[in-house]
Coordinates of C-alpha atoms and ligand atoms in Angstrom, one line a residue:
M291 CA -141.5 -174.5 -74.2
C292 CA -144.6 -176.5 -73.4
R293 CA -145.9 -175.9 -76.9
F294 CA -142.7 -177.2 -78.3
L295 CA -143.0 -180.4 -76.1
E296 CA -146.6 -180.8 -77.3
E297 CA -145.4 -180.7 -80.9
L298 CA -142.9 -183.4 -80.0
G299 CA -145.8 -185.4 -78.7
V300 CA -144.6 -185.8 -75.2
A301 CA -146.9 -183.2 -73.5
H302 CA -150.6 -182.6 -73.6
H303 CA -152.6 -179.5 -72.6
S304 CA -155.9 -180.1 -70.9
A305 CA -158.2 -178.1 -68.6
G306 CA -155.6 -175.3 -68.1
A307 CA -152.8 -177.6 -67.1
W308 CA -149.9 -179.3 -68.9
H309 CA -149.4 -183.1 -68.6
W310 CA -146.4 -185.2 -69.4
T311 CA -147.7 -188.0 -71.7
S312 CA -144.5 -189.8 -72.8
D313 CA -143.9 -193.2 -71.1
T314 CA -140.2 -192.4 -70.4
Y315 CA -139.0 -190.1 -67.6
P316 CA -137.8 -186.8 -69.1
A317 CA -134.4 -186.9 -67.3
D318 CA -133.8 -190.4 -68.5
A319 CA -131.9 -189.5 -71.6
I320 CA -129.8 -186.8 -70.0
S321 CA -126.4 -187.6 -68.4
L322 CA -125.8 -185.7 -65.2
R323 CA -122.1 -186.0 -65.6
A324 CA -121.3 -185.0 -69.2
V325 CA -122.7 -183.2 -72.2
T326 CA -122.0 -186.2 -74.4
S327 CA -123.6 -189.6 -74.0
D328 CA -120.7 -191.3 -75.7
N329 CA -118.6 -193.3 -73.2
F330 CA -115.9 -195.9 -72.8
V331 CA -116.4 -199.2 -71.1
V332 CA -113.6 -200.4 -68.7
V333 CA -113.1 -204.2 -68.9
D334 CA -111.0 -205.8 -66.2
I335 CA -109.0 -208.8 -67.6
T336 CA -107.1 -209.7 -64.5
N337 CA -109.1 -212.9 -64.1
E338 CA -112.3 -213.3 -66.0
E339 CA -113.3 -210.5 -68.3
K340 CA -115.6 -208.2 -66.3
V341 CA -116.9 -204.7 -66.9
I342 CA -116.1 -202.5 -63.9
A343 CA -116.9 -199.0 -65.0
E344 CA -118.1 -196.6 -67.7
V345 CA -116.1 -193.4 -68.3
A346 CA -117.4 -190.4 -70.3
F347 CA -115.7 -189.8 -73.6
P348 CA -113.7 -186.6 -72.7
A349 CA -112.4 -188.1 -69.5
A350 CA -111.6 -191.5 -71.1
L351 CA -109.0 -189.9 -73.4
L352 CA -107.1 -188.6 -70.3
E353 CA -107.6 -191.6 -68.0
L354 CA -107.8 -194.7 -70.3
H355 CA -105.0 -194.3 -72.8
E356 CA -102.6 -197.2 -73.1
K357 CA -100.3 -197.6 -70.1
A358 CA -102.4 -195.3 -68.0
I359 CA -102.9 -196.1 -64.4
Y360 CA -106.7 -196.1 -63.8
L361 CA -108.0 -195.9 -60.3
H362 CA -111.2 -197.7 -59.4
E363 CA -112.6 -198.3 -56.0
A364 CA -109.2 -197.6 -54.4
R365 CA -107.5 -200.2 -56.7
Q366 CA -104.9 -199.6 -59.4
Y367 CA -105.3 -200.9 -62.9
Q368 CA -103.0 -200.5 -65.8
V369 CA -104.6 -200.0 -69.2
E370 CA -103.3 -202.7 -71.5
K371 CA -105.2 -201.9 -74.6
M372 CA -107.5 -199.1 -75.6
D373 CA -109.9 -200.1 -78.4
Y374 CA -110.9 -196.7 -79.6
P375 CA -113.4 -197.6 -82.3
Q376 CA -115.3 -200.0 -80.0
R377 CA -115.0 -197.6 -77.1
K378 CA -113.4 -200.2 -74.7
A379 CA -110.4 -200.2 -72.5
F380 CA -108.9 -203.4 -71.2
V381 CA -107.3 -203.1 -67.8
R382 CA -105.3 -205.4 -65.5
Q383 CA -105.0 -204.9 -61.7
V384 CA -101.5 -203.8 -60.7
E385 CA -99.7 -202.4 -57.7
C386 CA -97.4 -199.5 -58.4
D387 CA -96.1 -196.4 -56.8
Y388 CA -97.0 -193.9 -59.4
F389 CA -100.0 -192.4 -61.3
T390 CA -100.1 -191.2 -64.8
D391 CA -100.9 -187.7 -66.1
A392 CA -101.9 -187.2 -69.7
I393 CA -100.2 -184.4 -71.7
D394 CA -102.4 -182.6 -74.2
Y395 CA -101.6 -180.2 -77.0
T396 CA -104.4 -177.7 -77.5
Q397 CA -104.8 -175.1 -80.2
V398 CA -107.5 -172.5 -80.2
K399 CA -108.6 -170.7 -83.4
I400 CA -110.8 -167.6 -83.2
L401 CA -113.8 -167.9 -85.5
E402 CA -115.7 -164.8 -84.6
E403 CA -115.1 -162.0 -82.1
F404 CA -118.3 -160.8 -80.5
E405 CA -117.0 -157.9 -78.4
T406 CA -113.5 -156.5 -77.6
C407 CA -112.0 -153.7 -75.5
P408 CA -108.5 -152.4 -75.0
L409 CA -106.5 -152.9 -71.8
G410 CA -103.7 -150.5 -72.6
A411 CA -101.7 -152.0 -75.4
A412 CA -103.3 -155.4 -74.7
R413 CA -106.9 -156.4 -75.4
A414 CA -109.8 -158.5 -73.9
A415 CA -112.4 -160.1 -76.0
H416 CA -114.9 -162.9 -76.2
G417 CA -116.4 -164.9 -79.1
E418 CA -116.6 -168.2 -80.9
V419 CA -113.6 -170.5 -81.2
R420 CA -112.6 -173.8 -82.5
V421 CA -110.5 -176.0 -80.1
N422 CA -108.3 -178.8 -81.4
R423 CA -107.0 -181.0 -78.7
Q424 CA -104.8 -184.0 -78.9
I425 CA -103.4 -186.2 -76.2
V426 CA -99.8 -186.5 -77.2
G427 CA -98.2 -188.3 -74.3
F428 CA -98.2 -189.0 -70.6
K429 CA -96.0 -188.6 -67.5
K430 CA -95.5 -191.1 -64.7
V431 CA -95.7 -189.2 -61.4
K432 CA -94.6 -190.8 -58.1
F433 CA -97.0 -190.7 -55.2
Y434 CA -96.1 -188.4 -52.3
T435 CA -93.0 -186.9 -53.9
N436 CA -94.6 -185.9 -57.2
E437 CA -91.3 -186.9 -58.8
N438 CA -91.4 -187.5 -62.6
V439 CA -90.4 -191.1 -63.1
G440 CA -91.0 -191.6 -66.8
A441 CA -93.0 -190.6 -69.8
G442 CA -94.4 -192.1 -72.9
A443 CA -95.7 -190.9 -76.3
L444 CA -99.3 -191.4 -77.5
S445 CA -101.1 -190.7 -80.7
L446 CA -104.8 -190.5 -80.0
P447 CA -107.1 -189.0 -82.6
E448 CA -107.4 -185.3 -82.5
Q449 CA -110.7 -183.9 -81.0
E450 CA -112.3 -180.9 -82.5
M451 CA -114.9 -178.8 -80.7
H452 CA -116.6 -175.5 -81.4
T453 CA -117.3 -173.5 -78.3
T454 CA -117.1 -169.9 -76.8
S455 CA -114.1 -168.3 -75.2
F456 CA -113.0 -165.3 -73.3
W457 CA -109.4 -164.2 -74.2
L458 CA -106.7 -161.8 -73.6
H459 CA -104.5 -160.7 -76.5
F460 CA -100.9 -159.6 -75.9
P461 CA -99.4 -157.8 -78.8
D462 CA -95.7 -157.1 -79.1
P463 CA -95.8 -153.4 -77.8
F464 CA -97.5 -154.6 -74.6
L465 CA -95.0 -157.4 -73.9
A466 CA -92.0 -155.2 -74.9
R467 CA -92.4 -153.4 -71.5
F468 CA -91.2 -156.5 -69.7
S469 CA -87.9 -156.4 -71.3
D470 CA -86.0 -158.2 -68.5
L471 CA -88.1 -161.4 -69.1
T472 CA -87.0 -163.7 -71.9
P473 CA -89.7 -164.8 -74.5
T474 CA -90.0 -168.1 -72.7
E475 CA -90.4 -166.4 -69.3
K476 CA -93.1 -164.2 -70.7
L477 CA -95.0 -167.3 -72.0
N478 CA -94.5 -169.0 -68.7
S479 CA -95.8 -165.9 -66.9
I480 CA -98.9 -165.8 -69.1
S481 CA -99.7 -169.4 -68.7
G482 CA -99.2 -169.0 -64.9
M483 CA -101.8 -166.2 -65.1
G484 CA -104.1 -168.6 -66.9
N485 CA -104.0 -170.9 -63.8
A486 CA -105.0 -168.0 -61.5
L487 CA -107.6 -166.6 -63.8
R488 CA -109.3 -170.0 -64.1
T489 CA -109.5 -170.3 -60.3
V490 CA -111.0 -166.8 -59.9
A491 CA -113.3 -167.2 -62.9
A492 CA -114.8 -170.4 -61.3
L493 CA -115.4 -168.4 -58.1
L494 CA -117.0 -165.4 -59.9
L495 CA -119.3 -167.6 -62.0
M496 CA -119.8 -170.2 -59.3
C497 CA -118.8 -173.1 -61.5
D498 CA -116.1 -175.8 -61.4
P499 CA -112.6 -174.8 -62.6
R500 CA -112.7 -177.8 -64.9
D501 CA -115.6 -176.1 -66.8
F502 CA -112.9 -173.9 -68.4
G503 CA -110.1 -175.0 -70.7
V504 CA -107.0 -172.8 -70.6
S505 CA -104.9 -172.4 -73.7
L506 CA -102.1 -170.2 -74.7
T507 CA -102.1 -169.9 -78.5
E508 CA -100.1 -167.8 -80.8
E509 CA -102.2 -165.6 -83.0
I510 CA -101.6 -166.2 -86.7
R511 CA -102.9 -163.8 -89.2
P512 CA -101.6 -162.4 -92.5
G513 CA -99.1 -159.7 -92.2
L514 CA -98.5 -160.3 -88.5
E515 CA -94.8 -160.0 -87.6
G516 CA -93.4 -161.2 -84.3
F517 CA -95.1 -163.1 -81.6
E518 CA -98.6 -162.3 -80.3
P519 CA -100.0 -164.8 -77.9
N520 CA -103.7 -165.1 -76.9
L521 CA -104.6 -166.5 -73.5
H522 CA -107.9 -168.3 -73.8
L523 CA -110.4 -169.4 -71.1
Y524 CA -112.8 -171.4 -73.1
D525 CA -116.0 -173.3 -72.1
S526 CA -114.8 -176.9 -72.2
Y527 CA -118.1 -178.2 -73.6
P528 CA -119.2 -178.4 -77.2
G529 CA -121.3 -175.3 -78.2
G530 CA -120.3 -173.5 -75.0
I531 CA -122.4 -173.2 -71.8
G532 CA -122.6 -169.4 -71.6
L533 CA -119.6 -168.7 -69.4
S534 CA -117.6 -166.5 -71.8
A535 CA -119.9 -163.5 -72.1
P536 CA -120.4 -163.0 -68.3
L537 CA -116.6 -163.5 -67.8
Y538 CA -116.0 -160.7 -70.3
E539 CA -118.4 -158.4 -68.5
L540 CA -116.7 -159.3 -65.2
R541 CA -113.1 -158.8 -66.5
P542 CA -112.1 -155.9 -64.1
R543 CA -113.0 -158.2 -61.1
L544 CA -111.5 -161.2 -62.8
L545 CA -108.1 -159.5 -63.4
A546 CA -108.0 -157.8 -60.0
G547 CA -109.0 -161.1 -58.3
A548 CA -106.3 -163.0 -60.0
L549 CA -103.7 -160.4 -59.1
D550 CA -104.8 -160.5 -55.4
L551 CA -104.7 -164.3 -55.5
I552 CA -101.1 -164.4 -56.8
R553 CA -99.9 -161.5 -54.6
G554 CA -101.5 -163.0 -51.5
C555 CA -100.1 -166.5 -52.0
P556 CA -97.2 -167.1 -49.5
C557 CA -95.3 -169.4 -51.9
E558 CA -92.0 -168.2 -53.3
E559 CA -92.0 -169.1 -57.0
G560 CA -95.4 -170.5 -57.7
C561 CA -97.6 -173.3 -56.4
P562 CA -100.8 -175.1 -57.6
S563 CA -103.0 -172.5 -55.7
C564 CA -101.7 -169.5 -57.7
V565 CA -99.7 -169.7 -61.0
G566 CA -99.1 -173.5 -60.9
P567 CA -96.2 -175.5 -59.5
A568 CA -92.8 -173.8 -60.0
G569 CA -91.4 -176.9 -61.5
E570 CA -93.9 -176.7 -64.3
T571 CA -94.2 -172.9 -64.9
G572 CA -90.6 -171.9 -64.5
A573 CA -88.9 -169.9 -61.9
R574 CA -90.0 -166.4 -62.9
A575 CA -93.6 -167.1 -63.8
K576 CA -95.0 -165.8 -60.5
D577 CA -93.0 -162.6 -60.7
G578 CA -93.9 -162.1 -64.4
A579 CA -97.6 -163.0 -63.9
T580 CA -97.9 -160.5 -61.1
R581 CA -96.4 -157.7 -63.2
I582 CA -98.4 -158.4 -66.3
L583 CA -101.7 -158.6 -64.4
A584 CA -100.9 -155.4 -62.5
A585 CA -100.4 -153.7 -65.9
L586 CA -103.7 -155.0 -67.2
V587 CA -105.6 -154.0 -64.0
E588 CA -104.1 -150.5 -64.2
A589 CA -104.9 -150.2 -67.9
G590 CA -108.5 -151.3 -67.2
L591 CA -108.9 -148.6 -64.5
E592 CA -107.6 -145.9 -66.8
S593 CA -109.8 -146.8 -69.7
G594 CA -112.8 -147.0 -67.4
A595 CA -113.3 -150.4 -68.9
A596 CA -115.9 -149.1 -71.4
P597 CA -116.7 -152.0 -73.7
Q598 CA -116.6 -151.6 -77.5
K599 CA -119.3 -153.4 -79.4
Ligands
ZN72 ZN1 -98.6 -169.9 -54.7

């Protein structure tokens, strides 16, 4: 590492010690908040134009789209215009009784599978993926009651990122066992599982739940008949930050932990602490997620969870 820095001309070796020789501080160019240095400037146009904040690019797409309610120093601002090419958002101070929640549409495509192992008729794997994400709209959510009081459509440019992911693959023979659930209920159950898995994954790897993106994507490959979803927990940073491989190794604990979390949750039909709020995941998501996870945990114990390279 030191030799590399010497080649760059920022370090010097002398009398058995390494010295930093550049005139800028090494941490100067590194953002503590985000991987990317690209960001949006928030301009308040309530009175005179004034820059009030800078927001990192990924967060800006969620918080600074047109008509979004942006919170800054306990004040509410509505975004009047988002100048995407210039990376600026013009906001005006407002008082309203709702906040906005961006709706995104994410597709994950598997580029390379590094390792995989069976979990009964299902499968766990990790590898490299391409994530395409687009903010397609937003909801207006009322404070205190969380009531949905409106929505709007957005068409922001699609973002593409290569990263690493841990995923579970659910082929038809596996899902056929849960014949009392409709296809939609199965999907709701699997996305509910995603919520619990993200919580447990963050605990196991001691990171922030937001370090993972969760996506339920249908597998498309030639000759595939029927519907085979993949549940991805991907590193939500370009290039990946090394979470997927350890998550794959820890999968018995991950699955058992998520099952314990959902079973131990006192809610009836789902809440943000386990599978997500019942209003979002559907009525049978908690029941379905519990049974699917139990089947995966059992299959993992039977196979001895021996990984296949
Ligand atoms: Zn719950």
